Coordinates of C-alpha atoms and ligand atoms in Angstrom, one line a residue:
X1 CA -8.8 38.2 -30.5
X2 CA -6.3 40.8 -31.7
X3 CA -2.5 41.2 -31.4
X4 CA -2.6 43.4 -28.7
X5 CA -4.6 41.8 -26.6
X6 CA -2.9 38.5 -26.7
X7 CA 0.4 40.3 -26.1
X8 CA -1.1 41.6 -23.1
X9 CA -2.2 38.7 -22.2
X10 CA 1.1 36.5 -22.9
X11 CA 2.8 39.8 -20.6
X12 CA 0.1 39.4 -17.7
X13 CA 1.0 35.5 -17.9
X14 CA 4.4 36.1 -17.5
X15 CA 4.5 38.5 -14.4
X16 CA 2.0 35.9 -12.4
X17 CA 4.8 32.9 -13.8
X18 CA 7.5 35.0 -12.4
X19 CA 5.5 36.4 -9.0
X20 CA 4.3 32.5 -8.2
X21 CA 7.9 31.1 -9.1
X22 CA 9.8 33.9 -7.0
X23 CA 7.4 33.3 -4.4
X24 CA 8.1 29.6 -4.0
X25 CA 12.0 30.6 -3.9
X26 CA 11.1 33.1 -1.0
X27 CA 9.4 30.8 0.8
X28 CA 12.1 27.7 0.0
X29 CA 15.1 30.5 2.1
X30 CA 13.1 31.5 4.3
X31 CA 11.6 27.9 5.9
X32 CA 14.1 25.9 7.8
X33 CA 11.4 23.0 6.8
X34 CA 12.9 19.7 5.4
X35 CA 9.4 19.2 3.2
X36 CA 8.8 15.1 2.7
X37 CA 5.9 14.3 0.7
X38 CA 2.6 12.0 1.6
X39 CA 1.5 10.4 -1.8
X40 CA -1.6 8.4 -0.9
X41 CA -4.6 7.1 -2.2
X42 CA -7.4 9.6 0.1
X43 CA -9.8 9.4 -2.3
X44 CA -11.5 6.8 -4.6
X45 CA -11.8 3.2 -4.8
X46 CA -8.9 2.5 -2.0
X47 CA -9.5 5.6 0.1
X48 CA -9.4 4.2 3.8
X49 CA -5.8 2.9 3.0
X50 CA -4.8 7.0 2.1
X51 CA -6.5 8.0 4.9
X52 CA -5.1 5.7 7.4
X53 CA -1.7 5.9 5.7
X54 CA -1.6 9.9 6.2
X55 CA -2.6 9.8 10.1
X56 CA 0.3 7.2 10.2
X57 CA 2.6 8.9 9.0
X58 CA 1.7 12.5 10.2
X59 CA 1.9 11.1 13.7
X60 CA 4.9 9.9 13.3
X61 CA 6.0 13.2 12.1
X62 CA 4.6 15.0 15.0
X63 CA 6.2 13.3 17.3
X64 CA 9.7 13.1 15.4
X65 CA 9.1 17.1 15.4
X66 CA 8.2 17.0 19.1
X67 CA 12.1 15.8 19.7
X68 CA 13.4 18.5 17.7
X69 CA 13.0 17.3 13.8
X70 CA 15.7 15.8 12.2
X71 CA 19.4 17.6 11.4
X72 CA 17.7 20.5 13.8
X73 CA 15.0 21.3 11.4
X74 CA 11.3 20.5 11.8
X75 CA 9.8 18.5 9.3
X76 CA 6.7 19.5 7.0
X77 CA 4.4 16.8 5.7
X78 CA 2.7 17.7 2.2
X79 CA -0.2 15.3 1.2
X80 CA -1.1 14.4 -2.5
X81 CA -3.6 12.5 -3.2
X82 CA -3.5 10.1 -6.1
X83 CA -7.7 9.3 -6.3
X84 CA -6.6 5.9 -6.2
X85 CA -5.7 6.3 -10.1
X86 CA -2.4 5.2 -11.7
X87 CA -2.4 8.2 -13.8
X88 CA -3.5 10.2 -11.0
X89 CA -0.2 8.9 -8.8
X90 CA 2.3 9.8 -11.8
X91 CA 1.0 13.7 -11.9
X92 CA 0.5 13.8 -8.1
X93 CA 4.3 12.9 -7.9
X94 CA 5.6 15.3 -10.6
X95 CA 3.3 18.1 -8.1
X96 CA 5.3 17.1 -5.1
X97 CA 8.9 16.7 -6.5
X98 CA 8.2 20.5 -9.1
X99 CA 5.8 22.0 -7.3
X100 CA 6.3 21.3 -3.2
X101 CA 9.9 20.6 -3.7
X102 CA 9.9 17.5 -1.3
X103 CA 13.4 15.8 -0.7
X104 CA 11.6 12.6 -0.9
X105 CA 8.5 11.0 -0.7
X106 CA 6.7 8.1 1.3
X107 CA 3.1 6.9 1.1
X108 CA 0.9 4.6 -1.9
X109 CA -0.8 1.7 -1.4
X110 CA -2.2 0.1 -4.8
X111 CA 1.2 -1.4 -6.8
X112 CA -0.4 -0.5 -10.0
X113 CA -0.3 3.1 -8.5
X114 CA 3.0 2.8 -6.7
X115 CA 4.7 1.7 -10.2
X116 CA 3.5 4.5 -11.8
X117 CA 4.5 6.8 -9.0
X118 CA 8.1 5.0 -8.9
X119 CA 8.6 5.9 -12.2
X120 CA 8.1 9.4 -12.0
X121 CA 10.5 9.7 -8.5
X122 CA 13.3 7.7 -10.6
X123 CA 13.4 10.2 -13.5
X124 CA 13.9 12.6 -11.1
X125 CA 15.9 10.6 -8.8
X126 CA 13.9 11.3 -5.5
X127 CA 13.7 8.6 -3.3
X128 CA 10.8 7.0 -2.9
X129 CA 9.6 4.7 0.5
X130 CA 6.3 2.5 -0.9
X131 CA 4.9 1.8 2.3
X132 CA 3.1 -1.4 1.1
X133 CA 2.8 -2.0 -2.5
X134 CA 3.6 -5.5 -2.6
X135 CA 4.0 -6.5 -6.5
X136 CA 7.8 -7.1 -7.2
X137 CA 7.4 -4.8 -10.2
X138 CA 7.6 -1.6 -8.0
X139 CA 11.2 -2.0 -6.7
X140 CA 12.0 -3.8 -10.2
X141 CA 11.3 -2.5 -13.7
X142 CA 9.7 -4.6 -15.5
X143 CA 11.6 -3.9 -18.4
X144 CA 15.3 -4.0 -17.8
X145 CA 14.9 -6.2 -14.5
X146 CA 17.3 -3.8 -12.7
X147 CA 16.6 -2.8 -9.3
X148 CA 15.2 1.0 -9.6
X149 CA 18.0 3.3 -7.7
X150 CA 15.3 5.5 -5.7
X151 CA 12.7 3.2 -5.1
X152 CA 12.0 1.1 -1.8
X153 CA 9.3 -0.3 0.3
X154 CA 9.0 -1.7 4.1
X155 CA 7.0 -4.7 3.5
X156 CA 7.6 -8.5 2.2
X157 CA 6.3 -8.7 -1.7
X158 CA 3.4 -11.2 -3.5
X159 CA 6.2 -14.3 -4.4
X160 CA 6.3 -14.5 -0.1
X161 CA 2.8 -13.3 0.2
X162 CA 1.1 -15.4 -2.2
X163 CA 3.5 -18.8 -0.5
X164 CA 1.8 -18.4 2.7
X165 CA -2.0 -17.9 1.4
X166 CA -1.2 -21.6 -0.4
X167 CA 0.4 -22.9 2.2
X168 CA -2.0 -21.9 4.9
X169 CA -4.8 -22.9 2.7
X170 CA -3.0 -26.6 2.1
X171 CA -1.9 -27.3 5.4
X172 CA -3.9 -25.7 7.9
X173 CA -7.6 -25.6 6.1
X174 CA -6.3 -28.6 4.8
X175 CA -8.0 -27.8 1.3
X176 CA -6.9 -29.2 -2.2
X177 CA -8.9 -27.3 -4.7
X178 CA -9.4 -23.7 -5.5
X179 CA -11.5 -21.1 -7.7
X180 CA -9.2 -17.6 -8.2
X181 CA -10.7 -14.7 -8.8
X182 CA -8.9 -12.3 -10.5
X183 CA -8.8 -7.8 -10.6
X184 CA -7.7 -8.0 -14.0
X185 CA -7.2 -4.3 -13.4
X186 CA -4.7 -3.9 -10.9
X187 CA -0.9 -5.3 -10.8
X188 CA -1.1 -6.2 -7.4
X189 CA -3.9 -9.0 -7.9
X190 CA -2.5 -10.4 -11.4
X191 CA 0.8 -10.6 -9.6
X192 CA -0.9 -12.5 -6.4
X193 CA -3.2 -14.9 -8.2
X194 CA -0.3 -16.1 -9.8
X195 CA 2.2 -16.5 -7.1
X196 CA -0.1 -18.2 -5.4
X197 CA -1.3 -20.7 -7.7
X198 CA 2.0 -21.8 -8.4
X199 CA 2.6 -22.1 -5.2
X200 CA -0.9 -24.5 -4.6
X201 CA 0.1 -26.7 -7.3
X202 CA 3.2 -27.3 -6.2
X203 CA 1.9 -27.9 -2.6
X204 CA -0.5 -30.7 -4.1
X205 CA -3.5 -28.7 -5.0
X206 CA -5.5 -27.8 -7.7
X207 CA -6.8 -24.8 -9.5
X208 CA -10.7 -25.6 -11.3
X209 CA -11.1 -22.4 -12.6
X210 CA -9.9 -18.4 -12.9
X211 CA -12.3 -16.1 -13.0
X212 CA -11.6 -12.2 -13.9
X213 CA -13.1 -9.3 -12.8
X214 CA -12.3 -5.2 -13.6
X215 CA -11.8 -2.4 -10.2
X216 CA -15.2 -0.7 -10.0
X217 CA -17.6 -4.1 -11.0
X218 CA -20.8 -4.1 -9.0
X219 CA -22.1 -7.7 -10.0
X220 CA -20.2 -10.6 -9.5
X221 CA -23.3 -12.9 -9.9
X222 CA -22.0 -14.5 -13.0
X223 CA -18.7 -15.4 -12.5
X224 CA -19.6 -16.7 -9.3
X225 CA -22.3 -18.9 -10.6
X226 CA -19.8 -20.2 -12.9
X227 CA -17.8 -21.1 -10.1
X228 CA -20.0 -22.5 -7.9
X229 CA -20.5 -25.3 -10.9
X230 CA -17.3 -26.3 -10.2
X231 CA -17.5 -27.2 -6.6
X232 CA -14.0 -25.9 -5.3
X233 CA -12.8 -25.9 -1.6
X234 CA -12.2 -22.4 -1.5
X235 CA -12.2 -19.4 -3.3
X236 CA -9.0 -17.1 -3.4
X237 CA -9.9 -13.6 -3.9
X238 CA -6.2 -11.6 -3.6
X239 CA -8.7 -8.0 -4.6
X240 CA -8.8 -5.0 -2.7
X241 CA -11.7 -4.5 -0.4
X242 CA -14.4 -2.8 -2.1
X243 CA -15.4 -6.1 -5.2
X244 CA -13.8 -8.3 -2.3
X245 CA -16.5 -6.7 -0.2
X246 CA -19.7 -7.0 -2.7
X247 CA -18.1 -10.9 -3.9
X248 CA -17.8 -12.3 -0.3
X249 CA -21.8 -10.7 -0.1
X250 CA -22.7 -12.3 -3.3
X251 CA -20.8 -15.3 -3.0
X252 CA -22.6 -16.2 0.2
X253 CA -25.9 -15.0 -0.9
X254 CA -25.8 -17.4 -4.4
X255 CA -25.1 -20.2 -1.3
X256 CA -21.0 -20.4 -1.7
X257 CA -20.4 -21.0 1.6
X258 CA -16.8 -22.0 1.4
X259 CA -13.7 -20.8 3.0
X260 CA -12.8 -17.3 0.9
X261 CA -9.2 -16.6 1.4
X262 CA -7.4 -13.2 -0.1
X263 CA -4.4 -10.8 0.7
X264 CA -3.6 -7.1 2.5
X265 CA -5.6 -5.2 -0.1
X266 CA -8.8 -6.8 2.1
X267 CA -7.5 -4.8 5.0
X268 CA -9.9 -2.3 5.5
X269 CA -13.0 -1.1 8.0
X270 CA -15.1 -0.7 5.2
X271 CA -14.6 -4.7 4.3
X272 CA -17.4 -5.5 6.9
X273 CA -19.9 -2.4 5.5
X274 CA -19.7 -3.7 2.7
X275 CA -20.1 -7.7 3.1
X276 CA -21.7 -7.8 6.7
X277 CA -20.4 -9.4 9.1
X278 CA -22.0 -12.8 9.1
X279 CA -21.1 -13.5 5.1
X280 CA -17.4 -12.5 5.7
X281 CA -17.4 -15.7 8.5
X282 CA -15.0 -18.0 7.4
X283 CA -12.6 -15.8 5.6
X284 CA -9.0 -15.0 6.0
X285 CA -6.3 -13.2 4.5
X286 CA -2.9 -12.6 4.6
X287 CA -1.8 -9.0 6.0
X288 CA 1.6 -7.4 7.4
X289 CA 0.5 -6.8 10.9
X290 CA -2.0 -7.2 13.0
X291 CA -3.8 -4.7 15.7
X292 CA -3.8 -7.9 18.4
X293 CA 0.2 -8.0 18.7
X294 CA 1.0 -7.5 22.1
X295 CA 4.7 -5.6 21.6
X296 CA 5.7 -3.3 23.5
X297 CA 6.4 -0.9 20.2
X298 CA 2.5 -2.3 18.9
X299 CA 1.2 -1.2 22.4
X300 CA 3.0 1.9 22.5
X301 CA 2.1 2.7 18.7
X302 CA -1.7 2.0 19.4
X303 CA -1.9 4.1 22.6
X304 CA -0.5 7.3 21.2
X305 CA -2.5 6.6 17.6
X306 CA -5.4 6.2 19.8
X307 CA -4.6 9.3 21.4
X308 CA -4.1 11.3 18.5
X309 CA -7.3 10.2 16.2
X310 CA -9.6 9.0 19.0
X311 CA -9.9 5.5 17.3
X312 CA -7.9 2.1 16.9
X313 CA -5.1 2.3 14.1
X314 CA -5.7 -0.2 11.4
X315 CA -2.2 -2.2 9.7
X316 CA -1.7 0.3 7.1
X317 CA -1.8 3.4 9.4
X318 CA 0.7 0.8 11.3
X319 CA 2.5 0.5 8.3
X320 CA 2.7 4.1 7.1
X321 CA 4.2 4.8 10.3
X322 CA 7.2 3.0 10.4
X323 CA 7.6 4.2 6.7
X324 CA 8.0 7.2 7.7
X325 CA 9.8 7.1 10.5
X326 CA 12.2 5.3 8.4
X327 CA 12.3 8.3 6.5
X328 CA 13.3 10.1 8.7
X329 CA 16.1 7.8 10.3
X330 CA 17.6 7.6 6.9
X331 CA 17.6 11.6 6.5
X332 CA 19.5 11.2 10.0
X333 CA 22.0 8.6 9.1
X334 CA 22.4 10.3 5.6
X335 CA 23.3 13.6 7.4
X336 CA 21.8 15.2 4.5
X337 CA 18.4 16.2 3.1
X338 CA 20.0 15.9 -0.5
X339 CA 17.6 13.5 -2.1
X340 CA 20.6 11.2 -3.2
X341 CA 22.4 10.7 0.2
X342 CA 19.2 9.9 1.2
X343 CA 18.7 7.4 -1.2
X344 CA 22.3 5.8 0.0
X345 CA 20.8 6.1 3.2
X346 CA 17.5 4.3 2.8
X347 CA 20.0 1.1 0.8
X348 CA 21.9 1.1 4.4
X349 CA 18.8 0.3 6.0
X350 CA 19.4 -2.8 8.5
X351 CA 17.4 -3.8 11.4
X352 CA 15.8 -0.7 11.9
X353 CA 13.5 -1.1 15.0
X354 CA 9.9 -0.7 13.3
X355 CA 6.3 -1.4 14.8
X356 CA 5.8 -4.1 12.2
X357 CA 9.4 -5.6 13.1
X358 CA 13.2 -5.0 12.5
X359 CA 13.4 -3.9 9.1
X360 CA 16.2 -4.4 6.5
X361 CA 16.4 -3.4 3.2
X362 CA 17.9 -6.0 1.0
X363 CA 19.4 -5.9 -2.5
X364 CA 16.1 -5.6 -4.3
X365 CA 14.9 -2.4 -1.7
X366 CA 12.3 -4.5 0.1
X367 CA 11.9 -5.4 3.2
X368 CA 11.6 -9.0 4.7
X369 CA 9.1 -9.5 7.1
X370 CA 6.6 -12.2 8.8
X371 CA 3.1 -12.3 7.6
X372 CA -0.3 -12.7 9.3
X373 CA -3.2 -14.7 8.9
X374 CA -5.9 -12.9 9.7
X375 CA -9.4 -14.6 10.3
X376 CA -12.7 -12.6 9.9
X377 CA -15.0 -13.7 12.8
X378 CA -18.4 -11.8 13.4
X379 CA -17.0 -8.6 11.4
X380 CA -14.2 -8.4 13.4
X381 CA -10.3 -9.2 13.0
X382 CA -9.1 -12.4 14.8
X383 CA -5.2 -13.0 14.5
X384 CA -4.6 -16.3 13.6
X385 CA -1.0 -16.9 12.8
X386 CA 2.3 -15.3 12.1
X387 CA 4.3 -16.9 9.6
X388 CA 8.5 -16.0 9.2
X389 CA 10.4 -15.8 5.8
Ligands
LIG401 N1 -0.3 -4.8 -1.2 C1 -1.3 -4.0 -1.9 C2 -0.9 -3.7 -3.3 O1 0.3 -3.9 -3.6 C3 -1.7 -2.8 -1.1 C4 -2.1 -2.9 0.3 C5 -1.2 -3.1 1.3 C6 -3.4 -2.8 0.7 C7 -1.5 -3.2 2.7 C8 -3.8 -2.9 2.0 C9 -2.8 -3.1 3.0 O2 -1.6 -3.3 -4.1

């Protein structure tokens, strides 16, 4: 390639920099739009939590907009999609916060993802709502074990989550010995396998073996066969629901018939594609919510979700919801779309009426709420208990 030629080509580069970039300032005057960002996992291994998560949310937009918006402007949803990838969750949020100039974002399921994400929002201190990524590491860094500044969820985290799995495992199965199985890929399950077996032992029961297993595995076979050797009471599988899916299958078809106990990331339609009905019998997990929860909020929530998408809303599109609507009360107490009085805002937050219960944010940005038991009867959802911090 010659000189002139790349000159030209540097030149041509320029002009469409500066026509795209004066563009975007155009259209940031010109739009009374406060622009909040929907950062969810619509693709890949954990799609059905994106794509209930973004009809959540949006709904609760629409209707917010429906009443007028928030500080008199209408609010724009923009949805990135983060392919259900760590990686893909750290460029998706750099897209939103450069690119779509959102004031803040809410959305992201997966905690491996939703640290990644965090980390991005906080180095460029936008606030960010995790709607249920439940590892403490997301509010936390890991490193300095300071409380991120930007960073919040509205759900209860693993040490709570992982408590009532033991304790409902100990007192109401009334079993002593368990097999955990492991995604040694994914923050969210190290972080639950071991809050819960500390909490098991110290309850009185016993942990005969920990299995691991990698996001994406198709055979399960041998680390199920290894288990079976050992005879335990259960099996706690705190994965989310596409190995929890093909283990519960295999697990029953190699003649486990135990109880299988696991956490939210099993809270999915695709659970009973995958499994079948009649292997997922006697399985439960922990969850935030359930669909059965007769409040008036729940019933109101489900009717107008119902409405809207012509089909029952699962937890997380229950959950994304009250994220956002969150959101949008804390741009309203805030007074202020500046991504920093929002932040302030979103700190403030105490019992703020939510579908899933009266929220408060504590000193660590999450959210304590009661838990569910949730009991997997002929491939469908059976609420079985509600636990309180
Ligand atoms: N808690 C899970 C995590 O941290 C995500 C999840 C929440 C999945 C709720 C389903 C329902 O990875």
């Amino acid at each position: 390639m010659n000189k002139t030629v790349c000159k030209l080509k540097t030149v041509l580069l320029a002009v469409v920099w500066l026509t795209v970039t004066l563009a975007g300032c155009g259209g940031n005057s010109a739009s009374k739009d406060i622009k909040i960002g929907l950062l969810n996992e619509m693709t890949g291994g954990n799609a059905t939590f994106g794509t209930s998560a973004a009809n959540g949310a949006k709904l609760a937009i629409k209707e917010a907009n429906a009443k007028g918006g928030v500080l008199g402007k209408q609010i724009q949803a923009i949805v990135a999609d983060n392919k259900s990838e760590p990686s893909e969750s750290a460029n998706a949020m750099t897209k939103l916060i450069t690119q779509d100039k959102v004031v803040a974002v809410t959305g992201v399921f997966a905690s491996s993802n939703a640290i990644a994400a965090s980390n991005v929002a906080e180095a460029n201190k936008v606030p960010f709502l995790a709607v249920a990524a439940t590892n403490p590491k997301v509010t936390v860094d890991e490193k300095t074990g300071k409380v991120k500044d930007y960073t919040f969820r509205v759900c209860f985290i693993d040490p709570f989550q992982g408590t009532v799995g033991a304790n409902f495992v100990l007192n109401n199965l009334k079993l002593k010995t368990a097999a955990i199985l492991i995604d040694n890929s994914s923050d969210y399950s190290k972080g639950l396998s071991a809050f819960f077996k500390d909490a098991f032992i110290k309850g009185g029961g016993r942990v005969v073996a920990e299995e691991a297993y990698l996001q994406k595995d198709q055979d399960f076979k041998t680390i199920l066969t290894k288990v079976k050797a050992l005879n335990p009471e259960i099996l706690y599988v705190p994965g989310y629901y596409e190995e929890v899916g093909k283990i519960v299958k295999q697990a029953r078809d190699l003649g486990i018939m135990v109880p299988i106990v696991g956490g939210d990331g099993w809270d999915s339609p695709k659970l009973v594609e995958i499994a079948g009905a009649a292997a997922l019998n006697n399985t439960y997990f922990t969850n935030h919510y359930s669909v059965e929860d007769n409040s008036p909020a729940s019933k109101a929530f489900v009717e107008a979700y119902q409405k809207e998408y012509g089909q029952k809303p699962d937890a997380v599109a229950v959950l994304a919801y009250d994220a956002a609507n969150l959101l949008i009360d804390a741009i309203k107490r805030a007074n202020s779309a500046e991504p920093d009085k929002i932040r302030q805002a979103l700190a403030a937050t105490q019992n703020f009426p939510a579908v899933t219960g009266a929220t408060t944010l504590n000193a660590t940005h999450d959210a304590v709420k009661s838990a569910v038991i949730i009991e997997m009867k002929d491939g469908k959802q059976v609420f079985k208990a509600k636990v309180n911090p």
